Amino acid sequence: MKGRENEDFVAATSDAIVLLDGAGPSPGQRSGCSHGVPWYVRSLGAVLLSELSQSSWPLTQILSRAIKHVTSLHDFTCELTRPGAPAASVVMMRRTCDAVEFLVLADAVIVLDVGVPEPLVISDQRVDLVADLYRSAAESPLAGTAEHARALRDYQEAMRGHRDRDYWVASIDPLAADQALTGSVPLDQVRAVALLSDGAARLVDRFELASWRQLLALLARHGAREAIRHVRAAEEADRTGERWPRATVHDDATVAYWEPS
């Protein structure tokens, strides 16, 4: 987003895609990490893509090894036991000789067009189940006010209290990978795959300006840039959150779209 460094990450090869949506300390909170969220998502994403390209390990094992590796990079420089250590939602896919494998951890989304009327949509609903307990105040239509900023901070603190207990993210504990949602679809059934950070997915699941099928069609015809343009237009049209209450007016929005050759 304008005015700060992007905390999403996306990278791909011909057979694999990794997309991460970073998260850090609450506003005003000091983190024990000297690196920051953009560094974390770049570091974790690069390791994930390398492992996806070079090994046939299960996706959960790849994620676990990557988290462990990046955590070791903090050694002697960061105090990761303090609140606010960098974290990320993760979604990744890999094409094998006969299948498309996927993994989702936290609030990223993967959408697979498998030819039936409705695409297969995988997201981690555990995040929403926790968020529903706290989000009403943070999503009140008062964006930009001091009251809203306090409510957002309180919301983020409450959510962090449930992290790695009721929902999981990639951060410093490799065991979080065991909580990811995983699966596979036969390659010959897959027409297209879209991976989205939650800031991009809000076009469908928050703003309801398109269905998942319509989003896939938009991506196929016009690409990710046009999909994100629609997200930004909706955000700008409702800067106070009156039509679509949400914790932040804008969010980093990232999309990857893949079709088998």
Short mmCIF file of C-alpha atoms in Angstrom, two decimals:
data_model
loop_
_atom_site.label_atom_id
_atom_site.label_comp_id
_atom_site.label_asym_id
_atom_site.label_seq_id
_atom_site.Cartn_x
_atom_site.Cartn_y
_atom_site.Cartn_z
CA MET A 1 0.00 0.00 0.00
CA LYS A 2 1.03 3.62 -0.56
CA GLY A 3 3.17 5.00 2.22
CA ARG A 4 4.57 1.72 3.52
CA GLU A 5 6.35 -1.36 2.28
CA ASN A 6 4.22 -4.19 0.92
CA GLU A 7 3.89 -7.04 3.42
CA ASP A 8 2.65 -9.57 0.85
CA PHE A 9 4.96 -11.82 -1.16
CA VAL A 10 4.42 -13.89 -4.28
CA ALA A 11 6.80 -15.90 -6.44
CA ALA A 12 6.42 -18.71 -8.95
CA THR A 13 8.11 -21.24 -11.20
CA SER A 14 6.40 -23.11 -14.00
CA ASP A 15 5.24 -25.77 -11.51
CA ALA A 16 4.87 -23.99 -8.17
CA ILE A 17 3.52 -20.80 -6.60
CA VAL A 18 4.02 -19.35 -3.12
CA LEU A 19 1.96 -16.44 -1.76
CA LEU A 20 2.34 -15.00 1.74
CA ASP A 21 0.45 -12.27 3.58
CA GLY A 22 2.55 -10.85 6.39
CA ALA A 23 1.52 -9.65 9.83
CA GLY A 24 3.49 -7.89 12.53
CA PRO A 25 3.04 -6.01 15.79
CA SER A 26 -0.03 -3.96 16.56
CA PRO A 27 0.17 -0.20 15.96
CA GLY A 28 2.42 1.33 18.60
CA GLN A 29 3.70 -2.03 19.79
CA ARG A 30 7.45 -2.66 19.76
CA SER A 31 8.57 -5.94 18.27
CA GLY A 32 11.53 -7.96 19.43
CA CYS A 33 12.48 -8.57 15.79
CA SER A 34 14.95 -6.22 14.13
CA HIS A 35 14.13 -7.41 10.60
CA GLY A 36 10.46 -6.58 10.04
CA VAL A 37 7.57 -8.20 8.24
CA PRO A 38 8.68 -7.55 4.61
CA TRP A 39 12.01 -9.24 5.36
CA TYR A 40 10.19 -12.19 6.93
CA VAL A 41 7.83 -12.83 4.02
CA ARG A 42 10.63 -12.47 1.47
CA SER A 43 12.87 -14.83 3.40
CA LEU A 44 10.22 -17.45 4.06
CA GLY A 45 8.79 -17.20 0.55
CA ALA A 46 12.19 -17.65 -1.10
CA VAL A 47 12.94 -20.76 0.97
CA LEU A 48 9.51 -22.22 0.26
CA LEU A 49 9.79 -21.74 -3.49
CA SER A 50 13.28 -23.22 -3.56
CA GLU A 51 12.15 -26.30 -1.62
CA LEU A 52 9.04 -26.71 -3.76
CA SER A 53 11.20 -26.68 -6.88
CA GLN A 54 13.87 -29.05 -5.63
CA SER A 55 12.15 -31.63 -3.45
CA SER A 56 9.15 -33.93 -3.46
CA TRP A 57 8.54 -33.69 0.29
CA PRO A 58 4.97 -33.18 1.49
CA LEU A 59 3.96 -29.51 1.54
CA THR A 60 3.59 -29.49 5.34
CA GLN A 61 7.16 -30.75 5.70
CA ILE A 62 8.43 -28.10 3.31
CA LEU A 63 6.65 -25.39 5.29
CA SER A 64 7.92 -26.73 8.61
CA ARG A 65 11.53 -26.83 7.39
CA ALA A 66 11.23 -23.33 5.93
CA ILE A 67 9.85 -21.86 9.17
CA LYS A 68 12.66 -23.52 11.12
CA HIS A 69 15.27 -22.19 8.71
CA VAL A 70 14.01 -18.60 8.78
CA THR A 71 13.65 -18.69 12.56
CA SER A 72 17.34 -19.62 12.78
CA LEU A 73 18.17 -16.43 10.85
CA HIS A 74 16.95 -14.42 13.85
CA ASP A 75 19.56 -16.00 16.12
CA PHE A 76 21.62 -13.51 18.15
CA THR A 77 19.74 -10.51 16.69
CA CYS A 78 16.09 -10.80 17.77
CA GLU A 79 14.05 -11.51 20.89
CA LEU A 80 11.28 -13.61 19.40
CA THR A 81 9.61 -14.40 22.72
CA ARG A 82 8.25 -10.84 22.79
CA PRO A 83 4.83 -10.21 21.19
CA GLY A 84 4.75 -9.04 17.62
CA ALA A 85 7.23 -11.41 15.98
CA PRO A 86 6.71 -11.37 12.19
CA ALA A 87 4.19 -13.89 10.91
CA ALA A 88 2.40 -14.74 7.69
CA SER A 89 -0.55 -16.48 6.15
CA VAL A 90 0.65 -19.00 3.58
CA VAL A 91 -0.87 -20.47 0.45
CA MET A 92 1.10 -22.55 -2.02
CA MET A 93 0.54 -24.99 -4.84
CA ARG A 94 2.70 -27.47 -6.71
CA ARG A 95 2.06 -29.31 -9.95
CA THR A 96 3.28 -32.89 -10.06
CA CYS A 97 3.08 -35.29 -12.98
CA ASP A 98 -0.52 -36.16 -12.18
CA ALA A 99 -1.91 -33.71 -9.59
CA VAL A 100 -2.08 -30.18 -8.27
CA GLU A 101 -1.19 -30.14 -4.58
CA PHE A 102 -2.08 -27.22 -2.31
CA LEU A 103 -1.57 -25.92 1.22
CA VAL A 104 -3.37 -23.11 3.05
CA LEU A 105 -2.47 -21.73 6.47
CA ALA A 106 -4.48 -18.86 8.00
CA ASP A 107 -6.50 -16.37 5.95
CA ALA A 108 -5.11 -16.70 2.43
CA VAL A 109 -7.29 -18.38 -0.23
CA ILE A 110 -6.80 -20.80 -3.10
CA VAL A 111 -9.46 -21.22 -5.80
CA LEU A 112 -9.31 -24.18 -8.18
CA ASP A 113 -11.36 -24.28 -11.35
CA VAL A 114 -12.16 -27.97 -11.71
CA GLY A 115 -14.78 -27.67 -14.41
CA VAL A 116 -17.93 -28.03 -12.32
CA PRO A 117 -20.29 -25.04 -12.00
CA GLU A 118 -18.65 -23.81 -8.79
CA PRO A 119 -14.89 -23.75 -8.26
CA LEU A 120 -13.23 -25.41 -5.29
CA VAL A 121 -12.38 -22.71 -2.72
CA ILE A 122 -10.09 -23.50 0.21
CA SER A 123 -9.61 -21.06 3.08
CA ASP A 124 -8.88 -21.56 6.76
CA GLN A 125 -12.17 -20.83 8.51
CA ARG A 126 -10.59 -21.11 11.97
CA VAL A 127 -9.30 -17.55 11.61
CA ASP A 128 -12.80 -16.22 10.92
CA LEU A 129 -14.30 -18.17 13.82
CA VAL A 130 -11.96 -16.38 16.21
CA ALA A 131 -12.21 -13.00 14.45
CA ASP A 132 -16.02 -13.06 14.69
CA LEU A 133 -15.67 -12.83 18.47
CA TYR A 134 -13.88 -9.47 18.32
CA ARG A 135 -14.19 -7.77 14.97
CA SER A 136 -17.41 -5.77 15.42
CA ALA A 137 -15.69 -2.83 17.14
CA ALA A 138 -12.68 -2.84 14.81
CA GLU A 139 -14.98 -2.89 11.77
CA SER A 140 -17.20 -0.03 12.85
CA PRO A 141 -17.54 2.68 10.18
CA LEU A 142 -15.09 5.06 11.81
CA ALA A 143 -11.96 4.44 9.76
CA GLY A 144 -9.33 7.11 10.24
CA THR A 145 -10.44 8.18 13.71
CA ALA A 146 -8.52 7.73 16.97
CA GLU A 147 -11.39 5.63 18.28
CA HIS A 148 -11.09 3.27 15.33
CA ALA A 149 -7.31 3.05 15.75
CA ARG A 150 -7.74 2.00 19.40
CA ALA A 151 -10.40 -0.55 18.45
CA LEU A 152 -8.13 -1.98 15.76
CA ARG A 153 -5.24 -2.28 18.21
CA ASP A 154 -7.46 -4.04 20.75
CA TYR A 155 -8.74 -6.39 18.05
CA GLN A 156 -5.24 -7.33 16.93
CA GLU A 157 -4.14 -7.94 20.51
CA ALA A 158 -7.17 -10.16 21.15
CA MET A 159 -6.50 -12.15 17.99
CA ARG A 160 -2.86 -12.63 18.95
CA GLY A 161 -3.99 -14.23 22.20
CA HIS A 162 -5.60 -17.04 20.20
CA ARG A 163 -2.71 -17.52 17.75
CA ASP A 164 -1.20 -21.01 17.70
CA ARG A 165 -4.03 -22.19 19.93
CA ASP A 166 -7.27 -21.69 18.00
CA TYR A 167 -5.74 -20.72 14.66
CA TRP A 168 -2.23 -20.90 13.30
CA VAL A 169 0.13 -18.81 11.18
CA ALA A 170 3.67 -19.22 9.97
CA SER A 171 5.96 -17.46 12.43
CA ILE A 172 8.64 -19.02 14.64
CA ASP A 173 7.17 -22.46 15.46
CA PRO A 174 7.67 -25.15 12.78
CA LEU A 175 4.81 -27.17 14.30
CA ALA A 176 2.34 -24.63 12.89
CA ALA A 177 2.81 -26.34 9.52
CA ASP A 178 1.02 -29.42 10.85
CA GLN A 179 -2.14 -27.30 11.20
CA ALA A 180 -2.28 -26.28 7.54
CA LEU A 181 -5.09 -27.37 5.24
CA THR A 182 -3.76 -29.56 2.45
CA GLY A 183 -5.06 -31.56 -0.46
CA SER A 184 -4.65 -32.40 -4.10
CA VAL A 185 -6.73 -32.49 -7.27
CA PRO A 186 -6.02 -34.67 -10.32
CA LEU A 187 -4.14 -32.58 -12.84
CA ASP A 188 -6.47 -33.45 -15.70
CA GLN A 189 -9.39 -31.91 -13.77
CA VAL A 190 -7.73 -28.54 -13.17
CA ARG A 191 -8.44 -25.72 -15.62
CA ALA A 192 -6.98 -22.87 -13.57
CA VAL A 193 -5.80 -21.96 -10.08
CA ALA A 194 -5.88 -18.61 -8.29
CA LEU A 195 -4.03 -17.82 -5.07
CA LEU A 196 -5.08 -14.68 -3.18
CA SER A 197 -4.13 -12.79 -0.06
CA ASP A 198 -7.15 -11.82 2.02
CA GLY A 199 -6.84 -8.24 0.78
CA ALA A 200 -7.52 -9.45 -2.76
CA ALA A 201 -10.12 -12.03 -1.77
CA ARG A 202 -12.25 -9.28 -0.20
CA LEU A 203 -13.60 -8.48 -3.68
CA VAL A 204 -15.63 -11.69 -3.28
CA ASP A 205 -15.90 -12.57 0.39
CA ARG A 206 -16.20 -9.03 1.82
CA PHE A 207 -17.48 -6.72 -0.91
CA GLU A 208 -19.50 -9.41 -2.73
CA LEU A 209 -18.90 -7.62 -6.04
CA ALA A 210 -18.08 -10.87 -7.81
CA SER A 211 -18.48 -14.60 -7.34
CA TRP A 212 -15.46 -16.88 -7.28
CA ARG A 213 -16.42 -18.02 -10.78
CA GLN A 214 -16.59 -14.42 -11.98
CA LEU A 215 -13.24 -13.67 -10.39
CA LEU A 216 -11.64 -16.59 -12.24
CA ALA A 217 -13.13 -15.29 -15.49
CA LEU A 218 -11.78 -11.79 -14.78
CA LEU A 219 -8.32 -13.18 -14.12
CA ALA A 220 -8.40 -15.30 -17.27
CA ARG A 221 -9.40 -12.35 -19.46
CA HIS A 222 -7.60 -9.41 -17.89
CA GLY A 223 -5.10 -10.67 -15.32
CA ALA A 224 -4.35 -9.93 -11.68
CA ARG A 225 -3.82 -6.20 -12.14
CA GLU A 226 -7.42 -5.70 -13.24
CA ALA A 227 -8.76 -7.75 -10.33
CA ILE A 228 -6.80 -5.63 -7.86
CA ARG A 229 -8.00 -2.46 -9.61
CA HIS A 230 -11.57 -3.53 -8.80
CA VAL A 231 -10.60 -4.06 -5.16
CA ARG A 232 -9.01 -0.60 -4.92
CA ALA A 233 -12.00 1.06 -6.57
CA ALA A 234 -14.35 -0.50 -4.02
CA GLU A 235 -12.12 0.54 -1.13
CA GLU A 236 -11.93 4.13 -2.38
CA ALA A 237 -15.69 4.27 -2.83
CA ASP A 238 -16.19 3.34 0.83
CA ARG A 239 -13.31 4.93 2.72
CA THR A 240 -15.23 5.18 5.99
CA GLY A 241 -16.37 1.56 5.94
CA GLU A 242 -20.06 2.41 6.02
CA ARG A 243 -21.05 0.07 3.20
CA TRP A 244 -18.47 -2.63 3.91
CA PRO A 245 -17.33 -2.51 7.55
CA ARG A 246 -13.73 -3.73 7.79
CA ALA A 247 -10.74 -3.36 10.05
CA THR A 248 -8.67 -1.39 7.52
CA VAL A 249 -9.75 0.78 4.60
CA HIS A 250 -7.02 -0.70 2.40
CA ASP A 251 -5.06 -3.92 2.67
CA ASP A 252 -2.17 -5.32 0.68
CA ALA A 253 -3.73 -7.26 -2.19
CA THR A 254 -1.86 -9.95 -4.11
CA VAL A 255 -3.06 -12.47 -6.70
CA ALA A 256 -1.36 -15.28 -8.58
CA TYR A 257 -3.18 -16.98 -11.45
CA TRP A 258 -2.06 -20.21 -13.16
CA GLU A 259 -3.38 -22.31 -16.00
CA PRO A 260 -1.88 -25.69 -16.91
CA SER A 261 -0.21 -25.69 -20.30
#
